[in-house]
Short mmCIF file of C-alpha atoms in Angstrom, two decimals:
data_model
loop_
_atom_site.label_atom_id
_atom_site.label_comp_id
_atom_site.label_asym_id
_atom_site.label_seq_id
_atom_site.Cartn_x
_atom_site.Cartn_y
_atom_site.Cartn_z
CA UNK W 20 0.04 0.40 0.63
CA UNK W 21 1.69 3.81 -1.21
CA UNK W 22 0.81 4.20 2.59
CA UNK W 23 1.62 8.47 2.40
CA UNK W 24 5.47 7.66 3.63
CA UNK W 25 6.04 9.50 6.36
CA UNK W 26 8.85 12.61 6.25
CA UNK W 27 11.75 11.28 8.83
CA UNK W 28 14.63 11.90 6.93
CA UNK W 29 16.21 15.95 6.79
CA UNK H 28 17.40 6.03 11.23
CA UNK H 29 20.64 3.93 9.74
CA UNK H 30 24.54 4.30 9.88
CA UNK H 31 24.93 5.65 6.25
CA UNK H 32 21.62 8.46 7.32
CA UNK H 33 23.46 9.63 10.87
CA UNK H 34 26.39 10.09 8.21
CA UNK H 35 24.70 12.22 6.31
CA UNK H 36 23.60 14.12 8.93
CA UNK H 37 25.99 14.49 10.54
CA UNK H 38 28.64 15.04 8.03
CA UNK H 39 26.13 17.79 6.42
CA UNK H 40 25.54 19.63 10.06
CA UNK H 41 29.97 19.45 9.66
CA UNK H 42 29.52 21.71 6.78
CA UNK H 43 27.44 24.20 8.41
CA UNK H 44 29.55 24.46 11.18
CA UNK H 45 32.35 24.70 9.35
CA UNK H 46 31.03 28.51 7.71
CA UNK H 47 29.76 29.05 9.98
CA UNK H 48 33.23 29.23 12.12
CA UNK H 49 34.89 30.83 9.08
CA UNK H 50 32.35 33.74 8.86
CA UNK H 51 31.79 34.02 12.87
CA UNK H 52 35.66 33.62 13.64
CA UNK H 53 37.80 34.75 10.93
CA UNK H 54 35.11 37.67 10.07
CA UNK H 55 35.41 36.38 6.57
CA UNK H 56 33.02 34.83 3.71
CA UNK H 57 35.91 35.02 1.39
CA UNK H 58 35.12 32.36 -0.75
CA UNK H 59 32.01 31.13 -0.54
CA UNK H 60 28.18 32.30 -2.69
CA UNK H 61 25.88 34.26 -1.02
CA UNK H 62 23.28 32.98 -3.48
CA UNK H 63 24.52 29.39 -2.54
CA UNK H 64 23.27 30.38 1.17
CA UNK H 65 20.06 31.90 -0.39
CA UNK H 66 19.14 29.26 -2.14
CA UNK H 67 20.01 26.90 0.36
CA UNK H 68 17.53 29.56 3.02
CA UNK H 69 15.16 28.99 0.39
CA UNK H 70 15.59 25.17 0.69
CA UNK H 71 15.07 24.81 3.91
CA UNK H 72 11.89 26.84 4.65
CA UNK H 73 10.57 24.94 1.94
CA UNK H 74 11.67 21.69 2.76
CA UNK H 75 10.83 21.79 6.55
CA UNK H 76 7.30 23.45 6.95
CA UNK H 77 5.72 21.13 8.25
CA UNK H 78 8.31 21.06 11.26
CA UNK H 79 5.27 22.74 13.80
CA UNK H 80 2.59 19.79 11.54
CA UNK H 81 4.19 16.53 12.11
CA UNK H 82 6.98 15.28 14.65
CA UNK H 83 8.85 12.99 13.75
CA UNK H 84 11.38 12.64 16.65
CA UNK H 85 13.46 15.09 18.45
CA UNK H 86 16.50 14.88 16.84
CA UNK H 87 14.38 15.72 13.91
CA UNK H 88 13.25 18.23 14.84
CA UNK H 89 16.07 19.46 16.54
CA UNK H 90 18.47 19.32 12.96
CA UNK H 91 15.53 21.09 11.16
CA UNK H 92 16.06 24.02 13.23
CA UNK H 93 19.87 23.50 13.24
CA UNK H 94 19.37 23.91 9.26
CA UNK H 95 16.79 26.40 9.22
CA UNK H 96 18.62 29.08 11.48
CA UNK H 97 22.24 27.98 10.70
CA UNK H 98 21.41 28.65 7.56
CA UNK H 99 18.96 32.02 7.33
CA UNK H 100 21.58 33.55 10.38
CA UNK H 101 24.54 33.39 7.90
CA UNK H 102 22.75 35.41 4.79
CA UNK H 103 22.62 37.94 7.29
CA UNK H 104 25.58 37.31 8.01
CA UNK H 105 26.54 37.64 4.43
CA UNK H 106 24.29 40.59 3.74
CA UNK H 107 24.07 42.56 7.15
CA UNK H 108 27.59 42.10 9.31
CA UNK H 109 30.21 45.06 8.03
CA UNK H 110 32.70 42.92 8.69
CA UNK H 111 31.27 39.93 6.85
CA UNK H 112 29.76 41.38 4.26
CA UNK H 113 33.74 43.29 3.18
CA UNK H 114 34.98 39.75 2.66
CA UNK H 115 31.66 39.61 0.12
CA UNK H 116 33.43 39.37 -3.57
CA UNK H 117 30.06 40.55 -4.56
CA UNK H 118 31.47 41.16 -8.26
CA UNK H 119 32.33 37.58 -8.76
CA UNK H 120 29.51 35.83 -7.00
CA UNK H 121 26.96 36.41 -10.26
CA UNK H 122 25.25 33.31 -10.89
CA UNK H 123 21.56 33.81 -12.16
CA UNK H 124 20.43 31.76 -9.29
CA UNK H 125 17.11 33.39 -9.59
CA UNK H 126 16.95 31.37 -12.60
CA UNK H 127 17.12 28.24 -10.78
CA UNK H 128 13.69 29.05 -9.22
CA UNK H 129 11.41 28.97 -11.50
CA UNK H 130 12.20 25.44 -13.38
CA UNK H 131 12.51 24.03 -10.35
CA UNK H 132 9.10 25.65 -9.10
CA UNK H 133 7.57 24.72 -12.65
CA UNK H 134 9.33 20.79 -12.02
CA UNK H 135 7.51 20.47 -8.66
CA UNK H 136 4.57 21.66 -10.02
CA UNK H 137 5.01 18.95 -13.30
CA UNK H 138 7.02 15.87 -10.97
CA UNK H 139 5.84 14.95 -7.42
CA UNK H 140 4.15 12.15 -5.10
CA UNK H 141 1.56 14.09 -4.16
CA UNK H 142 -0.40 17.54 -5.64
CA UNK H 143 -0.83 19.01 -1.83
CA UNK H 144 0.60 22.64 -0.90
CA UNK H 145 3.27 20.71 0.73
CA UNK H 146 4.23 18.13 -1.25
CA UNK H 147 4.96 20.44 -3.40
CA UNK H 148 6.72 22.71 -2.01
CA UNK H 149 8.43 19.47 -0.57
CA UNK H 150 9.26 18.11 -3.94
CA UNK H 151 10.96 21.97 -5.05
CA UNK H 152 13.42 22.34 -1.84
CA UNK H 153 14.86 18.82 -3.46
CA UNK H 154 14.98 19.43 -7.15
CA UNK H 155 15.90 23.27 -5.42
CA UNK H 156 19.10 21.31 -3.15
CA UNK H 157 20.31 19.53 -5.76
CA UNK H 158 21.35 23.02 -8.03
CA UNK H 159 22.06 25.45 -5.06
CA UNK H 160 25.91 24.16 -4.65
CA UNK H 161 26.25 26.30 -9.03
CA UNK H 162 26.68 29.05 -7.78
CA UNK H 163 29.33 28.69 -5.51
CA UNK H 164 31.69 26.19 -8.08
CA UNK H 165 31.30 28.71 -10.48
CA UNK H 166 32.26 31.02 -7.84
CA UNK H 167 35.40 28.69 -7.20
CA UNK H 168 36.31 28.08 -10.43
CA UNK H 169 36.73 32.07 -10.61
CA UNK H 170 38.39 32.90 -7.32
CA UNK H 171 40.89 30.20 -8.29
CA UNK H 172 42.71 28.78 -5.05
CA UNK H 173 40.23 29.36 -2.22
CA UNK H 174 41.28 29.15 1.90
CA UNK H 175 40.98 25.50 3.54
CA UNK H 176 37.80 26.03 5.07
CA UNK H 177 36.11 26.84 2.18
CA UNK H 178 37.22 23.55 1.39
CA UNK H 179 36.06 22.11 3.24
CA UNK H 180 32.29 22.91 3.32
CA UNK H 181 31.84 22.05 0.31
CA UNK H 182 33.51 19.10 0.09
CA UNK H 183 31.61 18.18 3.44
CA UNK H 184 28.60 19.61 1.84
CA UNK H 185 28.53 17.35 -1.27
CA UNK H 186 29.60 14.42 0.76
CA UNK H 187 26.42 14.20 2.73
CA UNK H 188 24.13 13.58 0.21
CA UNK H 189 26.74 10.61 -1.49
CA UNK H 190 25.70 9.14 1.91
CA UNK H 191 22.17 9.31 1.74
CA UNK H 192 22.25 7.85 -1.63
CA UNK H 193 24.25 5.11 0.44
CA UNK H 194 21.02 5.46 2.93
CA UNK H 195 18.64 5.25 0.25
CA UNK H 196 19.91 1.88 -1.22
CA UNK H 197 20.32 0.36 2.86
CA UNK H 198 16.61 1.88 3.16
CA UNK H 199 15.50 -0.16 -0.35
CA UNK H 200 16.89 -3.31 0.21
CA UNK H 201 15.41 -3.43 4.38
CA UNK H 202 11.95 -2.01 3.62
CA UNK H 203 9.39 -2.36 1.75
CA UNK H 204 7.27 -0.11 -0.39
CA UNK H 205 11.06 1.95 0.27
CA UNK H 206 11.13 3.93 -2.94
CA UNK H 207 11.62 7.32 -3.76
CA UNK H 208 12.68 7.94 -7.10
CA UNK H 209 11.94 12.00 -7.52
CA UNK H 210 14.26 12.09 -3.71
CA UNK H 211 16.72 9.30 -5.39
CA UNK H 212 17.12 11.27 -8.61
CA UNK H 213 17.05 14.98 -7.33
CA UNK H 214 19.82 13.67 -4.64
CA UNK H 215 21.75 11.49 -7.17
CA UNK H 216 21.80 14.49 -9.21
CA UNK H 217 23.05 16.40 -7.12
CA UNK H 218 25.90 14.57 -5.82
CA UNK H 219 26.90 14.54 -9.36
CA UNK H 220 27.64 18.15 -9.76
CA UNK H 221 30.21 17.83 -7.08
CA UNK H 222 31.99 15.02 -9.29
CA UNK H 223 35.07 17.29 -10.43
CA UNK H 224 35.26 19.34 -7.24
CA UNK H 225 35.59 16.09 -4.96
CA UNK H 226 38.41 14.85 -7.99
CA UNK H 227 40.51 18.61 -7.47
CA UNK H 228 39.91 18.17 -3.99
CA UNK H 229 41.19 15.02 -3.53
CA UNK H 230 44.08 15.79 -5.82
CA UNK H 231 45.30 18.43 -3.79
CA UNK H 232 44.72 16.46 -0.95
CA UNK H 233 46.34 14.01 -1.72
CA UNK H 234 49.26 16.86 -3.00
CA UNK H 235 48.66 18.05 0.70
CA UNK H 236 47.91 21.84 -0.66
CA UNK H 237 45.02 24.40 -0.58
CA UNK H 238 42.52 23.42 -2.81
CA UNK H 239 43.20 25.41 -6.59
#
């Protein structure tokens, strides 16, 4: 599922 | 978090600290492109808009504040601090960096993962960061040899995104569905732009002289 990946990168 | 991304963030932090050290202690920004610094301030301002709406970790928020604070204070120093501004090489730092902003914005409006305000600006920040170093590299060629601190700054700034590429490879193989072509291609282009700088940097570094 293409869950809107949480932007955990800087 | 993996070792590559941590190394990447630390390298990025180091680049910012080296530049702040140079500007704050010896009150000089000789060889540094104000235009690249302005682009980076825009990159962080548009990338970290979610700093108040989505909390990832203390580390994440802290680093965002550091990068936002340092990029804007470096621009302030170079523009308004008397002693520092005097060492700014205005005649040589003439790359039309505003010509980079519009194409990146148009590209972000065309190619993005989701068509939302935050996502488009976030994508714009990725494209802009990929080319933000151009004014600095052009200035570098014009001012011929530069002092070690500026050389180290550019080396660290170029290296951090290279480490992020290793991080993306690692995450691709360890996390299902971790595919982000936009981030990957922008990061690759950004790193490749440093290729000739890295070449000369290592040549000079091995030769033990300053970067020319």
